[in-house]
Coordinates of C-alpha atoms and ligand atoms in Angstrom, one line a residue:
Chain A
X26 CA 89.0 117.3 103.3
X27 CA 89.0 119.0 106.7
X28 CA 92.6 119.8 107.6
X29 CA 91.8 119.9 111.3
X30 CA 90.2 116.5 111.5
X31 CA 92.0 114.9 108.5
X32 CA 88.7 113.1 108.1
X33 CA 87.3 111.7 104.9
X34 CA 83.9 112.7 103.7
X35 CA 82.2 109.8 105.3
X36 CA 78.5 110.4 105.7
X37 CA 76.1 109.4 108.4
X38 CA 72.7 108.3 107.2
X39 CA 70.0 110.9 106.7
X40 CA 72.7 113.5 105.9
X41 CA 72.4 114.3 109.6
X42 CA 76.0 115.1 109.9
X43 CA 79.0 114.8 107.8
X44 CA 82.4 114.4 109.2
X45 CA 83.8 116.7 106.5
X46 CA 81.5 119.5 107.5
X47 CA 80.9 119.4 111.1
X48 CA 77.8 120.6 112.8
X49 CA 76.5 120.7 116.4
X50 CA 79.2 120.1 118.9
X51 CA 81.8 120.4 116.2
X52 CA 80.9 123.8 115.0
X53 CA 84.5 124.8 115.6
X54 CA 85.1 123.3 112.2
X55 CA 82.2 124.9 110.5
X56 CA 83.1 126.3 107.1
X57 CA 86.6 124.8 107.7
X58 CA 87.8 128.0 109.2
X59 CA 90.4 126.7 111.6
X60 CA 91.7 128.7 114.5
X61 CA 94.0 127.1 116.9
X62 CA 93.2 128.9 120.0
X63 CA 89.8 127.6 120.8
X64 CA 88.7 125.4 123.6
X65 CA 86.1 122.7 123.5
X66 CA 85.5 119.2 124.9
X67 CA 85.9 117.0 121.9
X68 CA 89.1 117.0 119.9
X69 CA 90.8 118.9 122.7
X70 CA 93.4 116.2 123.3
X71 CA 94.5 116.5 119.7
X72 CA 94.6 120.3 119.7
X73 CA 96.6 120.1 122.9
X74 CA 99.1 118.0 121.2
X75 CA 99.3 120.5 118.3
X76 CA 99.8 123.4 120.6
X77 CA 102.7 121.5 122.0
X78 CA 104.3 121.5 118.6
X79 CA 104.4 125.3 118.7
X80 CA 107.2 125.1 121.1
X81 CA 109.3 122.8 118.9
X82 CA 111.8 125.2 117.3
X83 CA 112.9 124.7 113.7
X84 CA 116.6 124.3 113.0
X85 CA 117.4 127.6 111.4
X86 CA 120.9 128.7 110.3
X87 CA 120.9 132.5 110.2
X88 CA 122.3 134.1 107.1
X89 CA 122.0 130.9 105.1
X90 CA 119.0 129.8 103.0
X91 CA 115.6 130.5 104.5
X92 CA 114.6 126.9 104.5
X93 CA 114.6 125.0 107.8
X94 CA 113.9 121.5 109.1
X95 CA 110.9 121.1 111.5
X96 CA 111.0 117.9 113.6
X97 CA 107.6 116.2 113.7
X98 CA 108.2 112.7 115.0
X99 CA 104.6 111.9 115.1
X100 CA 102.8 108.6 114.2
X101 CA 100.8 108.8 111.0
X102 CA 97.9 107.2 112.9
X103 CA 98.1 109.7 115.8
X104 CA 95.0 111.7 114.6
X105 CA 92.9 108.6 114.5
X106 CA 94.3 107.4 117.8
X107 CA 93.5 110.7 119.6
X108 CA 89.8 110.3 118.5
X109 CA 89.9 106.7 119.5
X110 CA 91.1 107.7 123.0
X111 CA 88.2 110.2 123.3
X112 CA 85.7 107.5 122.3
X113 CA 87.3 105.0 124.7
X114 CA 87.1 107.6 127.6
X115 CA 83.5 108.2 126.8
X116 CA 82.7 104.5 126.7
X117 CA 84.5 104.1 130.0
X118 CA 82.6 107.0 131.6
X119 CA 79.2 105.6 130.4
X120 CA 80.1 101.9 130.9
X121 CA 79.4 101.2 127.3
X122 CA 80.8 97.9 126.1
X123 CA 81.9 98.5 122.5
X124 CA 82.8 95.6 120.1
X125 CA 84.3 96.2 116.7
X126 CA 83.3 93.4 114.3
X127 CA 85.8 92.9 111.4
X128 CA 85.9 90.4 108.6
X129 CA 86.2 89.9 104.9
X130 CA 83.0 90.7 103.0
X131 CA 80.1 88.2 103.5
X132 CA 81.5 86.3 106.4
X133 CA 78.1 86.8 108.1
X134 CA 78.7 89.7 110.5
X135 CA 75.2 91.2 110.0
X136 CA 73.5 87.7 110.2
X137 CA 75.5 87.0 113.4
X138 CA 74.5 90.4 115.0
X139 CA 70.8 90.0 114.0
X140 CA 70.7 86.6 115.7
X141 CA 72.6 87.7 118.8
X142 CA 70.4 90.8 119.2
X143 CA 67.2 88.8 118.9
X144 CA 68.4 86.4 121.6
X145 CA 69.8 89.1 123.9
X146 CA 67.7 92.2 123.6
X147 CA 65.5 91.3 126.5
X148 CA 68.5 90.7 128.7
X149 CA 70.6 93.8 127.8
X150 CA 70.4 97.2 126.1
X151 CA 72.0 97.1 122.7
X152 CA 72.6 99.5 119.8
X153 CA 74.5 99.2 116.6
X154 CA 76.8 101.2 114.3
X155 CA 76.9 99.8 110.8
X156 CA 79.7 100.6 108.4
X157 CA 79.5 100.0 104.7
X158 CA 80.9 101.7 101.6
X159 CA 77.4 102.1 100.1
X160 CA 73.7 101.4 101.1
X161 CA 71.9 101.2 104.4
X162 CA 70.8 97.6 103.9
X163 CA 72.5 96.4 107.0
X164 CA 71.2 99.0 109.3
X165 CA 67.7 98.2 108.0
X166 CA 68.3 94.6 108.8
X167 CA 69.3 95.4 112.4
X168 CA 66.4 97.8 113.0
X169 CA 64.0 95.1 112.2
X170 CA 65.1 93.5 115.5
X171 CA 63.9 96.6 117.3
X172 CA 67.2 98.0 118.5
X173 CA 68.5 101.4 117.4
X174 CA 71.1 101.3 114.5
X175 CA 72.9 104.0 112.6
X176 CA 74.6 103.6 109.2
X177 CA 77.9 105.1 108.3
X178 CA 78.7 105.1 104.6
X179 CA 82.5 105.4 104.1
X180 CA 82.3 106.1 100.4
X181 CA 85.7 105.5 99.0
X182 CA 87.1 104.5 102.5
X183 CA 87.5 100.8 103.2
X184 CA 87.3 101.0 107.0
X185 CA 85.7 103.0 109.8
X186 CA 87.8 105.6 111.5
X187 CA 87.5 106.8 115.1
X188 CA 86.4 110.3 114.2
X189 CA 83.4 109.2 112.2
X190 CA 82.5 106.7 114.9
X191 CA 82.6 109.4 117.5
X192 CA 80.0 111.4 115.4
X193 CA 77.8 108.3 115.1
X194 CA 78.0 107.7 118.8
X195 CA 76.8 111.3 119.4
X196 CA 73.8 110.7 117.2
X197 CA 73.0 107.2 118.5
X198 CA 73.5 108.2 122.2
X199 CA 73.8 104.7 123.6
X200 CA 72.4 104.2 127.1
X201 CA 74.8 104.0 130.0
X202 CA 75.6 100.4 130.8
X203 CA 74.7 99.2 127.3
X204 CA 76.4 97.1 124.6
X205 CA 77.5 98.8 121.4
X206 CA 78.1 96.6 118.3
X207 CA 80.1 98.3 115.6
X208 CA 80.1 96.4 112.3
X209 CA 83.1 97.5 110.3
X210 CA 83.4 97.5 106.5
X211 CA 84.0 94.0 105.1
X212 CA 87.7 94.1 104.6
X213 CA 90.4 91.9 106.3
X214 CA 93.2 94.4 105.9
X215 CA 92.6 98.1 106.7
X216 CA 90.2 98.0 109.7
X217 CA 93.0 96.3 111.7
X218 CA 95.0 99.6 111.6
X219 CA 92.3 101.8 112.9
X220 CA 91.5 101.8 116.6
X221 CA 87.9 103.0 117.2
X222 CA 88.1 103.1 120.9
X223 CA 86.4 99.7 121.2
X224 CA 86.9 97.2 124.1
X225 CA 87.7 94.4 121.7
X226 CA 88.0 93.7 118.0
X227 CA 86.1 90.5 117.1
X228 CA 87.2 88.9 113.9
X229 CA 84.5 86.9 112.1
X230 CA 85.8 84.2 109.7
X231 CA 83.5 81.8 107.8
X232 CA 84.4 78.2 107.0
X233 CA 84.1 78.8 103.3
X234 CA 87.1 81.1 103.3
X235 CA 89.9 78.6 103.9
X236 CA 92.0 77.7 107.0
X237 CA 94.9 79.8 105.9
X238 CA 93.2 83.2 106.2
X239 CA 94.8 84.0 109.6
X240 CA 98.2 83.5 107.9
X241 CA 97.4 85.5 104.8
X242 CA 95.9 88.4 106.8
X243 CA 97.7 88.2 110.1
X244 CA 97.3 91.8 111.2
X245 CA 93.6 91.4 111.7
X246 CA 93.9 88.2 113.7
X247 CA 96.7 89.8 115.8
X248 CA 94.5 92.8 116.5
X249 CA 91.5 90.8 117.6
X250 CA 90.8 89.3 121.0
X251 CA 88.0 87.0 119.8
X252 CA 87.7 85.0 116.6
X253 CA 84.2 83.8 115.6
X254 CA 84.3 81.0 113.1
X255 CA 80.9 81.2 111.4
X256 CA 78.8 79.1 109.0
X257 CA 79.6 75.8 110.9
X258 CA 76.4 74.4 109.5
X259 CA 78.3 74.1 106.2
X260 CA 81.2 72.0 107.5
X261 CA 79.7 68.7 106.4
X262 CA 79.8 69.9 102.8
X263 CA 83.4 71.3 102.9
X264 CA 86.9 70.2 103.2
X265 CA 87.7 72.7 106.0
X266 CA 89.8 71.7 109.0
X267 CA 88.6 73.7 112.0
X268 CA 91.6 72.6 114.2
X269 CA 94.1 73.7 111.6
X270 CA 92.4 77.1 111.2
X271 CA 92.4 77.7 114.9
X272 CA 96.1 76.6 115.1
X273 CA 97.0 79.1 112.3
X274 CA 95.1 81.9 114.2
X275 CA 96.9 81.1 117.4
X276 CA 100.3 81.1 115.7
X277 CA 99.6 84.8 114.9
X278 CA 98.0 85.6 118.2
X279 CA 98.4 83.1 121.1
X280 CA 95.9 85.1 123.2
X281 CA 93.1 84.9 120.7
X282 CA 89.9 83.3 122.0
X283 CA 88.0 81.3 119.4
X284 CA 84.3 80.2 119.1
X285 CA 82.7 78.1 116.3
X286 CA 79.1 79.1 115.5
X287 CA 76.4 79.1 112.9
X288 CA 74.5 82.4 112.7
X289 CA 71.9 80.4 110.6
X290 CA 71.2 77.5 112.8
X291 CA 72.2 79.2 116.1
X292 CA 74.7 76.5 117.0
X293 CA 77.4 77.7 119.3
X294 CA 75.8 81.2 119.8
X295 CA 75.3 80.6 123.5
X296 CA 79.1 80.5 124.0
X297 CA 79.3 84.0 122.6
X298 CA 76.5 85.2 124.9
X299 CA 78.4 83.8 127.9
X300 CA 81.6 85.6 126.8
X301 CA 79.7 88.8 126.3
X302 CA 77.9 88.7 129.7
X303 CA 81.2 87.8 131.4
X304 CA 83.0 90.7 129.8
X305 CA 80.3 93.3 130.5
X306 CA 80.1 92.1 134.1
X307 CA 83.9 92.4 134.4
X308 CA 83.8 96.0 133.0
X309 CA 80.9 97.0 135.3
X310 CA 82.8 95.6 138.3
X311 CA 86.1 97.4 137.2
X312 CA 84.2 100.7 137.0
X313 CA 82.9 100.5 140.5
Chain B
X19 CA 93.4 101.3 100.2
X20 CA 93.8 102.9 103.6
X21 CA 96.9 104.6 102.2
X22 CA 94.5 107.4 101.2
X23 CA 93.3 108.2 104.7
X24 CA 96.8 107.8 106.0
X25 CA 98.1 110.3 103.5
X26 CA 95.3 112.7 104.4
X27 CA 96.4 112.4 107.9
X28 CA 100.1 113.1 106.9
X29 CA 99.1 116.2 105.0
X30 CA 96.9 117.4 107.8
X31 CA 99.6 117.0 110.5
X32 CA 102.3 118.5 108.3
X33 CA 100.2 121.6 107.3
X34 CA 99.1 122.3 110.9
X35 CA 102.7 121.9 112.1
X36 CA 104.0 124.2 109.3
X37 CA 101.4 126.9 110.1
X38 CA 102.2 126.7 113.8
X39 CA 105.8 127.2 112.9
X40 CA 105.0 130.3 110.8
X41 CA 106.0 128.6 107.6
X42 CA 104.4 129.6 104.3
X43 CA 105.4 126.6 102.3
X44 CA 106.5 123.0 102.8
X45 CA 109.4 122.0 100.6
X46 CA 109.8 118.3 101.6
X47 CA 108.4 115.7 104.0
X48 CA 110.2 112.6 105.3
X49 CA 108.3 109.5 106.5
X50 CA 109.6 106.4 108.2
X51 CA 107.7 103.4 106.9
X52 CA 108.8 100.0 108.1
X53 CA 108.8 97.0 105.7
X54 CA 106.6 95.1 108.1
X55 CA 103.9 97.7 108.2
X56 CA 100.7 97.1 106.3
X57 CA 101.6 99.9 103.9
X58 CA 102.5 100.0 100.3
X59 CA 104.9 102.9 99.6
X60 CA 103.9 103.1 95.9
X61 CA 100.2 103.5 97.0
X62 CA 101.3 106.2 99.5
X63 CA 103.1 108.1 96.7
X64 CA 100.1 107.7 94.5
X65 CA 97.7 109.0 97.1
X66 CA 100.1 111.8 97.9
X67 CA 99.6 113.3 94.5
X68 CA 95.9 113.6 95.0
X69 CA 95.8 114.7 98.6
X70 CA 98.4 117.5 98.7
X71 CA 96.7 119.6 96.0
X72 CA 95.5 123.0 97.2
X73 CA 97.6 122.8 100.5
X74 CA 100.8 124.6 101.4
X75 CA 102.4 121.2 100.8
X76 CA 101.3 121.2 97.2
X77 CA 104.9 121.2 95.8
X78 CA 106.6 119.3 98.6
X79 CA 108.7 116.3 97.8
X80 CA 107.9 113.2 99.7
X81 CA 110.7 111.0 100.9
X82 CA 109.9 107.5 102.3
X83 CA 112.6 105.8 104.4
X84 CA 112.1 102.1 104.5
X85 CA 113.1 100.6 107.8
X86 CA 114.2 96.9 107.9
X87 CA 112.3 94.3 109.9
X88 CA 113.9 93.1 113.1
X89 CA 112.6 90.9 115.9
X90 CA 113.6 89.3 119.2
X91 CA 113.5 85.5 119.1
X92 CA 112.5 84.2 122.5
X93 CA 113.9 80.8 121.6
X94 CA 117.3 81.9 120.3
X95 CA 117.5 84.8 122.8
X96 CA 118.7 87.3 120.2
X97 CA 117.8 89.9 117.7
X98 CA 117.0 88.4 114.2
X99 CA 116.1 89.7 110.8
X100 CA 112.4 89.6 110.1
X101 CA 111.1 89.7 106.5
X102 CA 107.5 89.1 107.1
X103 CA 105.2 90.3 109.9
X104 CA 104.6 87.4 112.3
X105 CA 107.2 85.4 110.3
X106 CA 109.5 82.7 111.6
X107 CA 112.9 83.1 113.1
X108 CA 115.5 82.7 110.2
X109 CA 117.7 80.7 112.6
X110 CA 115.5 78.3 114.5
X111 CA 112.4 78.4 112.2
X112 CA 110.0 78.9 115.2
X113 CA 107.4 81.6 115.5
X114 CA 108.3 83.1 118.9
X115 CA 109.5 86.3 117.5
X116 CA 108.5 89.7 118.8
X117 CA 108.8 92.5 116.3
X118 CA 111.2 95.2 117.5
X119 CA 111.6 97.2 114.3
X120 CA 110.0 97.5 110.9
X121 CA 106.4 98.4 111.7
X122 CA 107.1 102.1 111.9
X123 CA 104.6 104.5 110.4
X124 CA 105.9 107.9 111.3
X125 CA 106.3 111.5 110.0
X126 CA 109.8 112.3 110.8
X127 CA 110.4 115.9 109.7
X128 CA 109.9 118.4 107.0
X129 CA 111.6 121.3 105.3
X130 CA 109.7 124.6 105.3
X131 CA 110.1 128.1 104.1
Ligands
LIG411 N1 75.1 78.7 105.7 C1 75.3 79.8 106.4 N2 75.2 81.0 105.7 C2 75.3 82.2 106.5 C3 75.6 82.1 107.9 N3 75.7 83.4 108.3 C4 75.5 84.2 107.2 N4 75.3 83.4 106.1 C5 75.0 83.9 104.7 O1 76.2 84.6 104.3 C6 75.8 85.7 103.4 C7 76.5 87.0 103.9 O2 76.0 87.3 105.2 P1 76.0 88.7 105.8 O3 75.4 88.6 107.2 O4 75.3 89.7 104.9 O5 77.5 89.0 105.8 P2 78.3 90.3 106.3 O6 79.6 89.9 106.9 O7 77.4 91.2 107.1 O8 78.6 91.0 104.8 P3 79.2 92.5 104.5 O9 78.5 93.4 105.5 O10 78.8 92.7 103.1 O11 80.6 92.4 104.7 C8 74.3 85.8 103.4 O12 73.8 85.1 102.3 C9 74.0 85.0 104.7 O13 72.7 84.3 104.6 C10 75.7 80.9 108.5 O14 75.9 80.7 109.7 N5 75.5 79.8 107.7
LIG412 ZN1 85.4 117.1 114.3
LIG413 ZN1 91.6 101.1 104.3
LIG414 ZN1 115.0 81.7 116.8

């Protein structure tokens, strides 16, 4: 593990770059020889914060034992959050609208993205970051639609982190004014804790998973701004109460917007496209 | 198991801070982990064993302070005990409770030589 980045050995497809062994822009970490006096664009916020710590004096009682207490008072997620802030600043500068799709495994995130991209790619510029523990199956599915996609394999990690996503964005180089879909690892727990710098988390829940998921995994529904209830084509065969599911989700997060769709039949997808276009327009206007 | 990457982050922050303070070894680390946070302290300790190896915190003791859950109930207009994240107010049973304590995830301090 790199002790400067604290990052796991997540790999980008093609072995192009590894977050554990930085190349290119990140060559300040090469060989893991960390000096603290350097200056560079990325990671500078974090290093700035570290240098600040230099001035925090330890409580040292002279003549007594040589041990001392050093105050840290730092959030455990502060490293990730510093990278997320860098990503967010970059997205803001380039007017990139980034959405972080989270769900349990198999809710239909990739199917949903493939259909949305087919329907939207003539109207807007889209690129995709795919997160999975293993395989590049999902990135291959996305590329068939004709838009650029990059796969991040998290290995043992069960979520994407902001640092790895920053590297993927470097490689993907999304066009200014474009939409960036980030498909997180299928897992309703951990991805909720890791800000990637996205504009919104979008939680995808499928009707085969039960109405009580928002109550069982509230963090994810609290962190999201939009819930997509997928596989609505299966409702006639199930005992799933859409109203109750949405009520449960709203109990956890009263500000959550909800849409019911079928990535298979296409039912309800238009509502997502309206939401997406309205949000991108709002961002474009705000950045003027 | 994001306890693993959180623990990696703890060790990274601790080791950097120790080095910046001219320390050669970390003797102990104290964390504040709220009971409402999505973290299992046992998993944290387990991951700690794996992550600290080969660092200047290799022999450091890890102390985890659990911080009780507390919220502000909008309906009752007072601070109430909260056992579950997004849980109900123990007095009125309603869900208008804003968490005010218990979701901490913080490195407090450490002892160094
Ligand atoms: N009936 C029905 N099946 C769907 C729908 N959307 C996806 N599926 C099916 O659900 C399964 C999982 O879909 P994926 O798109 O791979 O799900 P995912 O969320 O990307 O999965 P992970 O990346 O592994 O977490 C596949 O068999 C899809 O065909 C839908 O709207 N209706
Ligand atoms: Zn780096
Ligand atoms: Zn995790
Ligand atoms: Zn109350």
